[in-house]
Coordinates of C-alpha atoms in Angstrom, one line a residue:
Chain A
M1 CA 134.3 110.7 97.7
E2 CA 135.9 108.3 95.2
N3 CA 134.5 108.1 91.6
A4 CA 132.0 105.3 90.9
K5 CA 132.7 103.3 87.7
G6 CA 130.9 100.3 86.3
K7 CA 128.5 98.7 83.8
V8 CA 124.9 100.0 83.7
L9 CA 121.8 98.0 84.6
K10 CA 118.9 100.1 83.1
Y11 CA 115.3 100.3 84.3
G12 CA 112.2 102.4 83.5
D13 CA 109.8 104.6 85.5
N14 CA 108.4 104.0 89.0
V15 CA 110.7 101.2 90.1
D16 CA 109.0 100.6 93.5
T17 CA 110.5 99.3 96.7
D18 CA 108.3 96.2 96.5
V19 CA 110.2 95.0 93.4
I20 CA 113.5 96.2 94.8
I21 CA 113.1 94.0 97.8
P22 CA 109.8 92.0 98.0
A23 CA 108.0 92.0 101.4
R24 CA 108.3 88.2 101.6
Y25 CA 112.0 88.8 102.4
L26 CA 111.3 91.5 105.1
N27 CA 111.3 89.0 107.9
S28 CA 115.1 89.5 107.7
S29 CA 117.1 92.7 108.2
D30 CA 120.5 91.2 107.4
P31 CA 122.1 93.2 104.5
A32 CA 123.8 90.1 103.0
E33 CA 120.6 88.1 102.9
L34 CA 118.6 91.0 101.5
A35 CA 121.2 91.5 98.8
L36 CA 120.5 87.9 97.5
H37 CA 116.9 89.0 96.6
C38 CA 117.7 92.6 95.4
M39 CA 115.6 93.6 92.3
E40 CA 114.3 90.0 92.1
D41 CA 110.7 90.9 91.0
I42 CA 111.8 93.2 88.3
D43 CA 114.9 91.5 87.0
K44 CA 115.2 87.9 88.2
D45 CA 118.8 87.6 86.8
F46 CA 120.0 90.8 88.6
S47 CA 122.3 89.1 91.1
K48 CA 123.8 86.9 88.3
R49 CA 124.3 89.7 85.7
M50 CA 125.7 92.4 88.1
N51 CA 129.3 92.9 89.2
K52 CA 130.6 94.8 92.2
G53 CA 130.8 98.5 91.3
D54 CA 128.0 98.4 88.7
I55 CA 125.5 101.3 88.4
I56 CA 121.7 101.3 88.3
V57 CA 120.2 103.9 85.9
A58 CA 116.4 104.4 85.9
T59 CA 114.0 107.1 84.8
K60 CA 111.2 108.7 86.9
N61 CA 110.3 108.2 90.6
F62 CA 112.8 105.5 91.5
G63 CA 112.1 103.9 94.8
C64 CA 108.5 104.8 95.1
G65 CA 106.1 103.1 97.6
S66 CA 107.0 101.5 100.9
S67 CA 109.4 103.3 103.2
R68 CA 111.4 100.1 103.7
E69 CA 115.1 101.0 104.2
H70 CA 115.8 97.4 103.3
A71 CA 115.5 98.6 99.6
P72 CA 118.6 100.9 99.6
I73 CA 120.3 98.5 102.0
S74 CA 119.8 95.6 99.6
I75 CA 121.2 97.7 96.6
K76 CA 124.2 98.9 98.6
A77 CA 124.9 95.4 99.9
S78 CA 124.7 94.0 96.4
G79 CA 127.7 96.1 95.5
I80 CA 126.0 98.8 93.4
S81 CA 128.2 101.9 93.4
C82 CA 125.6 104.5 92.5
V83 CA 122.0 104.9 91.3
I84 CA 121.3 107.5 88.7
A85 CA 117.6 108.5 88.1
E86 CA 115.6 111.3 86.5
T87 CA 113.8 111.6 89.9
F88 CA 113.8 109.7 93.2
A89 CA 110.7 109.1 95.4
R90 CA 111.4 111.2 98.6
I91 CA 111.6 108.5 101.2
F92 CA 114.0 106.5 99.1
Y93 CA 116.1 109.7 98.6
R94 CA 116.3 110.3 102.3
N95 CA 117.1 106.6 103.1
A96 CA 119.8 106.4 100.5
I97 CA 121.6 109.4 101.9
N98 CA 121.1 108.3 105.5
I99 CA 122.7 104.9 104.8
G100 CA 125.4 106.2 102.5
L101 CA 124.3 104.8 99.1
P102 CA 125.4 107.3 96.5
I103 CA 122.5 108.6 94.3
I104 CA 122.3 111.3 91.7
E105 CA 119.5 113.0 89.8
C106 CA 120.1 113.8 86.1
A107 CA 117.2 113.6 83.7
D108 CA 119.3 113.5 80.4
A109 CA 121.7 110.9 81.7
A110 CA 118.8 108.8 83.0
R111 CA 117.0 108.9 79.7
E112 CA 120.0 108.4 77.3
I113 CA 122.3 106.0 79.1
E114 CA 121.6 102.4 78.0
D115 CA 121.8 99.0 79.6
G116 CA 125.4 97.7 79.4
D117 CA 127.1 101.1 78.9
E118 CA 130.3 101.7 80.9
V119 CA 129.7 104.8 83.1
E120 CA 131.8 106.9 85.5
I121 CA 130.6 109.4 88.1
D122 CA 132.7 112.1 89.7
F123 CA 130.9 112.9 92.9
N124 CA 132.9 116.0 93.5
T125 CA 131.8 117.7 90.3
G126 CA 128.5 115.8 89.7
I127 CA 129.8 114.9 86.2
I128 CA 128.5 111.6 84.8
T129 CA 130.4 110.2 81.8
D130 CA 129.1 107.5 79.5
I131 CA 132.4 106.0 78.4
T132 CA 130.8 103.7 75.8
K133 CA 129.0 106.5 74.1
G134 CA 131.6 109.3 74.7
T135 CA 129.0 111.6 76.2
S136 CA 128.9 113.4 79.5
Y137 CA 126.2 115.0 81.7
Q138 CA 126.1 117.4 84.6
G139 CA 124.2 115.7 87.5
Q140 CA 122.6 117.7 90.3
A141 CA 124.9 118.5 93.2
F142 CA 123.6 117.8 96.8
P143 CA 122.7 120.8 99.0
E144 CA 125.5 121.6 101.5
F145 CA 123.6 120.0 104.4
M146 CA 123.4 116.7 102.6
Q147 CA 127.0 116.9 101.6
K148 CA 127.9 117.1 105.3
L149 CA 125.7 114.0 106.0
I150 CA 127.4 112.1 103.1
A151 CA 130.9 113.3 104.2
A152 CA 130.2 112.0 107.7
G153 CA 129.2 108.6 106.3
G154 CA 125.5 108.9 106.9
L155 CA 123.1 110.2 109.6
V156 CA 124.3 108.0 112.5
N157 CA 127.9 109.3 112.2
Y158 CA 126.7 112.8 111.6
I159 CA 124.7 112.7 114.9
N160 CA 127.7 111.1 116.7
E161 CA 130.0 113.9 115.5
N162 CA 127.6 116.7 116.4
N163 CA 126.5 115.5 119.9
Chain B
M1 CA 104.2 135.9 101.3
G2 CA 101.8 133.7 103.2
M3 CA 102.4 130.1 104.3
T4 CA 100.5 126.9 103.6
M5 CA 99.1 125.0 106.5
T6 CA 102.0 122.5 106.4
Q7 CA 104.5 125.4 106.3
K8 CA 103.0 127.0 109.4
I9 CA 103.2 123.7 111.3
L10 CA 106.8 123.2 110.3
A11 CA 107.8 126.8 111.2
R12 CA 106.4 126.4 114.7
A13 CA 108.2 123.1 115.2
A14 CA 111.5 124.6 113.9
G15 CA 111.1 127.7 116.2
L16 CA 110.9 130.0 113.2
D17 CA 108.5 132.9 112.5
S18 CA 108.3 131.8 108.9
V19 CA 109.6 129.3 106.4
K20 CA 109.3 129.0 102.6
A21 CA 109.4 126.1 100.1
G22 CA 112.9 124.7 99.7
D23 CA 114.3 125.8 103.2
L24 CA 116.1 123.1 105.1
I25 CA 115.0 123.1 108.7
M26 CA 115.5 121.0 111.9
A27 CA 112.1 120.4 113.5
K28 CA 111.1 119.1 117.0
L29 CA 109.0 115.9 116.8
D30 CA 105.8 115.2 118.7
L31 CA 105.8 111.5 117.9
V32 CA 108.1 108.9 116.3
L33 CA 106.6 105.7 115.0
G34 CA 107.8 102.3 113.9
N35 CA 106.5 98.8 113.3
D36 CA 107.8 95.3 113.4
I37 CA 109.5 95.5 109.9
T38 CA 111.1 98.9 110.2
S39 CA 111.9 99.2 114.0
P40 CA 114.5 96.3 114.2
V41 CA 116.6 98.2 111.6
A42 CA 116.2 101.4 113.6
I43 CA 117.0 99.7 116.9
H44 CA 120.2 98.4 115.3
E45 CA 121.1 101.9 114.2
I46 CA 120.3 103.6 117.5
E47 CA 122.6 101.2 119.3
K48 CA 125.4 102.6 117.1
M49 CA 124.7 106.1 118.3
K50 CA 126.5 107.7 121.2
V51 CA 123.2 108.4 123.0
E52 CA 121.7 107.4 126.4
G53 CA 118.3 105.8 125.7
V54 CA 115.5 107.7 123.8
F55 CA 114.6 111.4 123.8
D56 CA 111.1 110.9 125.4
K57 CA 109.6 107.5 126.3
D58 CA 106.1 109.0 125.9
K59 CA 106.7 110.3 122.3
I60 CA 107.6 107.0 120.7
A61 CA 105.0 104.5 119.4
L62 CA 106.0 101.0 118.6
V63 CA 103.3 99.0 116.9
P64 CA 104.1 95.4 115.7
D65 CA 101.4 95.0 113.1
H66 CA 102.8 93.8 109.8
F67 CA 103.6 90.2 110.5
V68 CA 101.9 89.7 113.8
P69 CA 100.7 87.4 115.3
N70 CA 104.1 86.2 114.3
K71 CA 104.0 84.5 110.9
D72 CA 107.2 82.6 111.1
I73 CA 110.4 82.3 113.3
K74 CA 112.2 85.2 111.7
S75 CA 109.2 87.5 112.2
A76 CA 109.0 86.3 115.8
E77 CA 112.7 87.3 116.3
H78 CA 112.0 90.8 114.9
C79 CA 109.0 91.2 117.2
K80 CA 111.1 90.1 120.1
C81 CA 113.7 92.7 119.3
V82 CA 111.1 95.4 119.3
R83 CA 109.4 94.2 122.5
E84 CA 112.7 94.0 124.4
F85 CA 113.7 97.5 123.2
A86 CA 110.4 98.9 124.4
R87 CA 110.8 97.2 127.7
R88 CA 114.4 98.4 128.1
N89 CA 113.5 102.0 127.3
E90 CA 110.1 101.9 129.2
I91 CA 108.3 103.0 126.0
T92 CA 104.8 104.0 127.0
N93 CA 103.1 103.4 123.7
Y94 CA 104.2 99.9 122.8
F95 CA 101.2 97.8 121.7
E96 CA 101.3 94.1 122.1
V97 CA 99.1 91.6 120.2
G98 CA 95.7 91.9 121.8
E99 CA 96.1 95.7 122.3
M100 CA 97.3 96.5 118.9
G101 CA 95.9 97.4 115.6
I102 CA 97.2 98.6 112.2
E103 CA 99.4 101.5 113.3
H104 CA 97.7 104.3 111.2
A105 CA 94.2 103.3 112.4
L106 CA 95.4 102.7 116.0
L107 CA 97.3 105.9 116.8
P108 CA 94.5 108.4 116.1
E109 CA 92.1 106.1 117.9
K110 CA 94.4 106.2 121.0
G111 CA 94.5 110.0 120.7
L112 CA 98.3 110.0 120.1
T113 CA 98.1 112.1 116.9
V114 CA 96.6 115.6 117.2
P115 CA 96.4 118.8 115.1
G116 CA 99.6 120.8 114.8
D117 CA 101.8 117.8 115.5
V118 CA 105.0 117.0 113.6
I119 CA 105.1 113.2 113.3
I120 CA 107.6 110.9 111.5
G121 CA 107.0 107.2 111.1
A122 CA 109.1 104.4 109.6
D123 CA 106.2 103.5 107.4
S124 CA 105.2 105.3 104.2
H125 CA 101.5 105.6 105.2
T126 CA 102.4 107.8 108.2
C127 CA 100.9 110.6 106.2
T128 CA 97.5 109.4 107.4
Y129 CA 97.4 111.8 110.4
G130 CA 97.1 114.8 108.1
A131 CA 93.4 114.0 108.3
L132 CA 93.6 115.6 111.8
G133 CA 95.5 118.6 110.7
A134 CA 98.9 117.3 111.7
F135 CA 102.1 117.3 109.6
S136 CA 103.1 113.6 109.4
T137 CA 105.3 111.9 106.9
G138 CA 106.9 108.5 106.2
V139 CA 110.7 108.1 106.7
G140 CA 113.1 105.2 106.8
S141 CA 114.6 103.3 109.8
T142 CA 117.7 105.5 110.2
D143 CA 115.5 108.6 110.3
M144 CA 113.4 106.8 112.9
A145 CA 116.5 106.0 114.9
A146 CA 117.7 109.6 114.8
G147 CA 114.2 110.8 115.8
M148 CA 114.0 108.4 118.8
A149 CA 117.5 109.5 119.9
T150 CA 117.3 113.3 119.4
G151 CA 113.5 114.2 119.1
Q152 CA 114.3 116.0 115.9
A153 CA 114.4 115.5 112.2
W154 CA 115.5 117.5 109.2
F155 CA 113.1 118.5 106.5
K156 CA 113.1 120.3 103.2
V157 CA 110.0 122.6 103.5
P158 CA 107.6 121.4 100.8
S159 CA 105.6 123.5 98.3
A160 CA 102.0 122.4 97.9
I161 CA 99.2 121.5 95.6
K162 CA 95.7 122.7 96.7
F163 CA 92.7 120.5 96.1
N164 CA 89.6 122.6 96.3
L165 CA 86.7 120.2 97.0
T166 CA 83.1 121.2 96.3
G167 CA 79.8 119.2 96.4
Q168 CA 79.1 115.9 98.1
F169 CA 79.6 112.3 97.2
S170 CA 76.8 110.5 95.5
K171 CA 75.6 107.0 96.7
D172 CA 78.4 104.3 96.9
V173 CA 81.2 106.8 96.4
S174 CA 83.6 107.4 99.2
G175 CA 87.0 108.8 100.2
K176 CA 88.8 105.9 98.4
D177 CA 87.2 106.9 95.1
L178 CA 88.3 110.5 95.6
I179 CA 91.9 109.7 96.3
L180 CA 92.1 107.1 93.5
H181 CA 90.6 109.7 91.1
I182 CA 93.2 112.2 92.2
I183 CA 96.1 109.7 91.8
G184 CA 94.7 108.8 88.4
M185 CA 94.7 112.5 87.4
I186 CA 98.1 113.6 88.7
G187 CA 100.0 110.3 88.5
V188 CA 102.1 108.4 91.1
D189 CA 104.7 111.1 91.1
G190 CA 102.2 114.0 90.6
A191 CA 102.9 115.4 94.1
L192 CA 106.5 114.3 94.4
Y193 CA 108.1 116.1 97.4
K194 CA 105.0 118.3 97.8
S195 CA 102.1 118.7 100.3
M196 CA 98.6 117.9 99.2
E197 CA 96.3 120.3 101.0
F198 CA 92.6 119.4 100.8
T199 CA 90.3 122.3 101.3
G200 CA 87.1 123.9 100.2
P201 CA 83.4 123.6 101.1
G202 CA 83.3 120.0 100.2
V203 CA 85.6 119.0 103.1
A204 CA 82.7 119.4 105.6
S205 CA 80.8 116.5 104.0
L206 CA 83.7 114.1 104.4
S207 CA 83.6 111.8 107.4
M208 CA 86.8 111.5 109.5
D209 CA 87.2 108.0 108.2
D210 CA 87.0 109.2 104.6
R211 CA 89.7 111.9 105.4
F212 CA 92.0 109.3 106.9
T213 CA 91.6 107.2 103.7
V214 CA 92.4 110.2 101.5
A215 CA 95.5 111.4 103.6
N216 CA 96.7 107.8 103.9
M217 CA 97.2 107.6 100.1
A218 CA 99.0 110.9 99.6
I219 CA 102.2 108.9 99.4
E220 CA 100.8 107.0 96.3
A221 CA 100.9 110.3 94.5
G222 CA 104.5 110.8 95.7
G223 CA 103.3 113.4 98.3
K224 CA 105.3 114.3 101.3
N225 CA 102.1 114.7 103.3
G226 CA 98.4 115.1 102.8
I227 CA 96.5 117.5 105.1
F228 CA 93.0 118.6 106.0
P229 CA 91.8 121.7 107.8
V230 CA 90.5 121.3 111.4
D231 CA 86.8 121.7 111.4
D232 CA 83.8 120.8 113.6
K233 CA 84.1 117.1 112.6
T234 CA 87.7 117.1 113.6
V235 CA 87.0 118.7 117.0
E236 CA 84.2 116.2 117.6
Y237 CA 86.6 113.4 116.9
L238 CA 89.3 114.9 119.2
K239 CA 86.8 115.3 122.0
E240 CA 86.4 111.5 122.0
H241 CA 90.0 110.6 121.4
A242 CA 92.7 113.3 122.1
T243 CA 94.8 112.8 125.1
R244 CA 96.6 116.1 125.0
E245 CA 96.5 119.8 124.0
Y246 CA 96.6 120.6 120.3
H247 CA 97.3 123.5 117.9
V248 CA 95.1 124.5 115.1
F249 CA 96.7 126.0 112.0
E250 CA 95.1 127.4 108.8
A251 CA 96.7 128.2 105.5
D252 CA 97.2 132.0 105.0
A253 CA 94.9 133.5 102.4
D254 CA 97.9 134.6 100.3
A255 CA 99.7 131.2 100.6
E256 CA 101.3 130.2 97.3
Y257 CA 100.5 126.9 95.6
D258 CA 102.2 125.2 92.7
Q259 CA 98.8 124.2 91.4
V260 CA 95.1 124.4 92.4
I261 CA 92.9 121.6 91.4
D262 CA 89.1 121.9 91.7
I263 CA 87.1 118.7 92.3
D264 CA 83.3 118.4 92.4
L265 CA 82.7 115.4 94.7
S266 CA 79.2 114.9 93.2
E267 CA 80.8 114.1 89.8
L268 CA 82.9 111.2 91.1
K269 CA 82.1 107.6 90.3
P270 CA 83.3 104.3 91.9
T271 CA 86.9 104.2 90.8
I272 CA 89.2 101.2 90.6
S273 CA 93.0 101.1 90.0
F274 CA 94.1 98.4 87.7
P275 CA 97.5 96.6 87.8
H276 CA 100.3 97.6 88.3
L277 CA 100.2 101.3 89.4
P278 CA 97.7 103.2 91.6
E279 CA 97.5 105.8 88.8
N280 CA 96.0 103.3 86.4
T281 CA 92.4 104.2 87.3
H282 CA 89.1 103.1 85.6
T283 CA 85.6 104.1 86.6
I284 CA 83.0 101.4 87.1
D285 CA 81.2 102.5 83.9
Q286 CA 84.4 102.1 81.9
I287 CA 85.0 98.7 83.4
H288 CA 81.4 97.5 82.6
A289 CA 81.9 98.8 79.0
E290 CA 85.2 97.0 78.6
G291 CA 83.9 93.6 79.8
D292 CA 83.9 91.6 83.1
V293 CA 87.1 91.4 85.1
K294 CA 86.8 88.0 86.9
I295 CA 88.5 87.8 90.3
D296 CA 89.7 85.1 92.8
Q297 CA 90.0 87.0 96.1
V298 CA 88.8 90.1 97.9
V299 CA 90.5 91.8 100.8
I300 CA 88.6 94.4 102.9
G301 CA 90.8 96.1 105.5
S302 CA 94.2 97.8 105.9
C303 CA 95.4 101.2 107.1
T304 CA 93.5 102.7 104.2
N305 CA 90.1 101.1 104.7
G306 CA 89.9 99.1 107.9
R307 CA 88.0 101.5 110.0
I308 CA 84.4 101.1 111.4
S309 CA 82.8 103.1 108.5
D310 CA 84.5 100.8 106.0
M311 CA 83.3 97.8 107.9
R312 CA 79.7 99.2 108.0
I313 CA 79.7 99.9 104.3
A314 CA 81.0 96.4 103.5
A315 CA 78.5 94.8 105.8
E316 CA 75.6 96.7 104.3
V317 CA 76.4 95.4 100.9
L318 CA 77.0 91.8 102.1
K319 CA 74.0 91.6 104.4
G320 CA 71.6 88.8 103.3
R321 CA 73.8 87.9 100.4
H322 CA 76.5 85.3 99.8
I323 CA 79.9 85.7 98.1
A324 CA 80.3 84.0 94.7
K325 CA 81.3 80.3 94.7
G326 CA 85.1 80.0 94.5
I327 CA 85.8 83.5 95.8
R328 CA 87.9 84.0 99.0
A329 CA 86.9 87.1 100.9
I330 CA 89.1 88.2 103.8
V331 CA 87.9 91.0 106.2
L332 CA 90.4 92.6 108.6
P333 CA 89.0 95.1 111.1
A334 CA 92.0 97.5 111.6
T335 CA 92.1 97.6 115.4
Q336 CA 90.8 95.6 118.4
A337 CA 88.3 98.5 119.1
V338 CA 87.0 98.3 115.5
Y339 CA 86.8 94.5 115.9
M340 CA 84.8 94.9 119.1
Q341 CA 82.5 97.4 117.5
C342 CA 81.9 95.1 114.6
L343 CA 81.0 92.4 117.1
E344 CA 78.6 94.7 119.0
E345 CA 76.9 96.0 115.8
G346 CA 76.4 92.4 114.5
L347 CA 78.8 93.0 111.5
L348 CA 80.9 90.0 112.2
K349 CA 77.9 87.7 111.9
I350 CA 77.0 89.4 108.5
F351 CA 80.6 88.8 107.3
I352 CA 80.7 85.2 108.4
E353 CA 77.2 84.3 107.1
S354 CA 78.1 85.8 103.7
G355 CA 81.1 83.5 103.4
C356 CA 83.9 85.9 104.4
V357 CA 86.7 85.1 106.9
V358 CA 87.4 87.7 109.6
S359 CA 91.0 88.1 110.7
T360 CA 92.7 89.7 113.7
P361 CA 94.2 93.1 112.8
T362 CA 97.3 92.8 110.6
C363 CA 98.9 94.3 107.5
G364 CA 99.6 90.8 106.3
P365 CA 97.8 90.4 102.9
C366 CA 98.4 94.0 101.7
L367 CA 102.1 93.5 101.2
G368 CA 102.0 89.8 100.4
G369 CA 103.2 88.8 103.9
Y370 CA 100.6 86.3 104.9
M371 CA 96.8 85.9 105.4
G372 CA 95.9 86.0 101.8
V373 CA 99.1 85.6 99.6
M374 CA 98.2 85.1 95.9
A375 CA 99.4 82.4 93.4
A376 CA 100.4 83.0 89.8
G377 CA 97.6 84.3 87.6
E378 CA 95.3 85.2 90.5
R379 CA 93.4 88.4 90.9
C380 CA 92.4 90.3 94.0
V381 CA 90.1 93.3 94.5
S382 CA 91.5 94.9 97.6
T383 CA 90.7 98.0 99.7
T384 CA 94.5 98.4 100.3
N385 CA 96.8 101.0 98.8
R386 CA 99.3 99.5 96.4
N387 CA 99.0 97.3 93.3
F388 CA 102.6 97.0 92.3
V389 CA 104.0 93.9 90.6
G390 CA 104.1 91.1 93.2
R391 CA 102.6 93.3 95.9
M392 CA 100.3 90.6 97.2
G393 CA 102.2 87.5 96.3
H394 CA 103.4 85.9 93.0
V395 CA 104.8 88.4 90.4
D396 CA 102.2 87.1 88.0
S397 CA 99.3 87.9 90.4
E398 CA 97.2 91.1 90.0
V399 CA 95.7 93.6 92.5
Y400 CA 92.8 95.9 91.8
L401 CA 92.5 98.8 94.3
A402 CA 88.9 99.8 95.2
S403 CA 86.6 101.1 97.9
P404 CA 84.9 98.8 100.5
A405 CA 81.6 99.1 98.6
V406 CA 83.1 97.9 95.4
A407 CA 85.2 95.2 97.1
A408 CA 82.1 93.8 98.8
A409 CA 80.0 93.9 95.7
S410 CA 82.8 92.3 93.7
A411 CA 83.0 89.4 96.2
I412 CA 79.3 88.7 95.6
K413 CA 79.4 88.9 91.8
G414 CA 82.9 87.2 91.4
Y415 CA 83.9 90.0 89.1
I416 CA 84.5 93.8 89.6
A417 CA 81.2 95.3 90.4
C418 CA 79.6 98.0 92.5
P419 CA 76.5 97.8 94.8
A420 CA 74.3 99.2 92.0
D421 CA 75.0 96.0 90.0
L422 CA 73.5 93.7 92.7

């Protein structure tokens, strides 16, 4: 996988899938349309202040609540290159891997990196570098099984390759 | 080392003698579930897979329940997509408007979820079926698609927290107060990736409907699943509902738990979660001491609290009384069968005479879809399961989670109250 590099948009604990993509937009499943409303209820300027390749950093339990896959889909379709968090809610974690949205758990990075920092992530080593601050962190590597899923480009491709 | 109840169910489904926390396994599925929000995404994914149809047309349940009867044109297109997929693949358990109900109330009622099952559903409250001694957990649409195609899903075997229940509820306290109390104690990520196993002598006193409510909200503590042992009450329920054979599992005596939490049910009080997290709990005594919390709307229903016991509790409080002026109260029996039973028992009359509106089964208001969306600055006491920012409408509206008894009493008073305040 290629490195992710971009400016950080920083959030706190328990960012739930209702604020990532409010249910009033769930009458659509079109990624481009969902992207227009991504993070709208937690950060109404999200779509204005983000650029393609930017990185979301949040603290505990990112993606809690509803199982809606529309949440990681809207983040990926917005052009976010990676989400770093202290922990992820389990359904969001599965969904992100299944649709090929890169995510990485790293408690220190999640706490210390600030909004607006320039950050780079090397997915092969799991190393997260805060270019602005000149610090680096070791993120948690994926188990081998998940690496295979990611390498295949998500669960659908993995199943197609293994059937 | 012994296994927890959940680990035993997963070991069987994976064809293994034993599993331990952290193992990655591939398990056979007994049921794959989806609704009108999540299924269209899954159907789109399954069409990209090189597979012929679905793994078993009898082991898939499709329940349009969120935005039905269709709330707008886009929702109608989603429902049409699900309906046509069900027809094309001859899905046995597709439930049309008129037959349907809120998925997690409907499937146990139809006997489609039984002890020992491994169930995935593209809805986070799929964990409800743990009340019957099944392993069931919420997933996303791609997992649902893979489950429908292959009949299998991968899981990381969870460790567990054991909740040892003793005593019995006092008056006006129910399963909702128990689960809100637990979430308040351990937090919204207190059981992250883990099983929540409910056990102990107190379990016997919990009705099946209370157990459904408790297991339903395991996800609100971050849990992978919530599970109850199978006892006489479960067997009685299954006699009436189950459509197939089932397998009863018990946790080993030497099973290892990350944590054991003792709860005396008799000490619990009516408990309410304040905005904007389910862990932000206050007991009714604390609320009274802090001053009245005035409200605009009450919702009684949902996959958490829309079953017949919930309707009976609400009706008992509302009978012979009228809701406060200016309050809107919306009652949603969770399935057609619950609705019919409300009709036969005279509960609908009580609801309407007290000033409530009674809706067809739908998830609508719980997630701010329709049938009770809130404006800026409005407050709702709701028997639903989430009170996140904007959950029931405007980002500046507020949701207070409570039991049916508290919700009904609050509708009468116009501020948060319990039946003892009437």
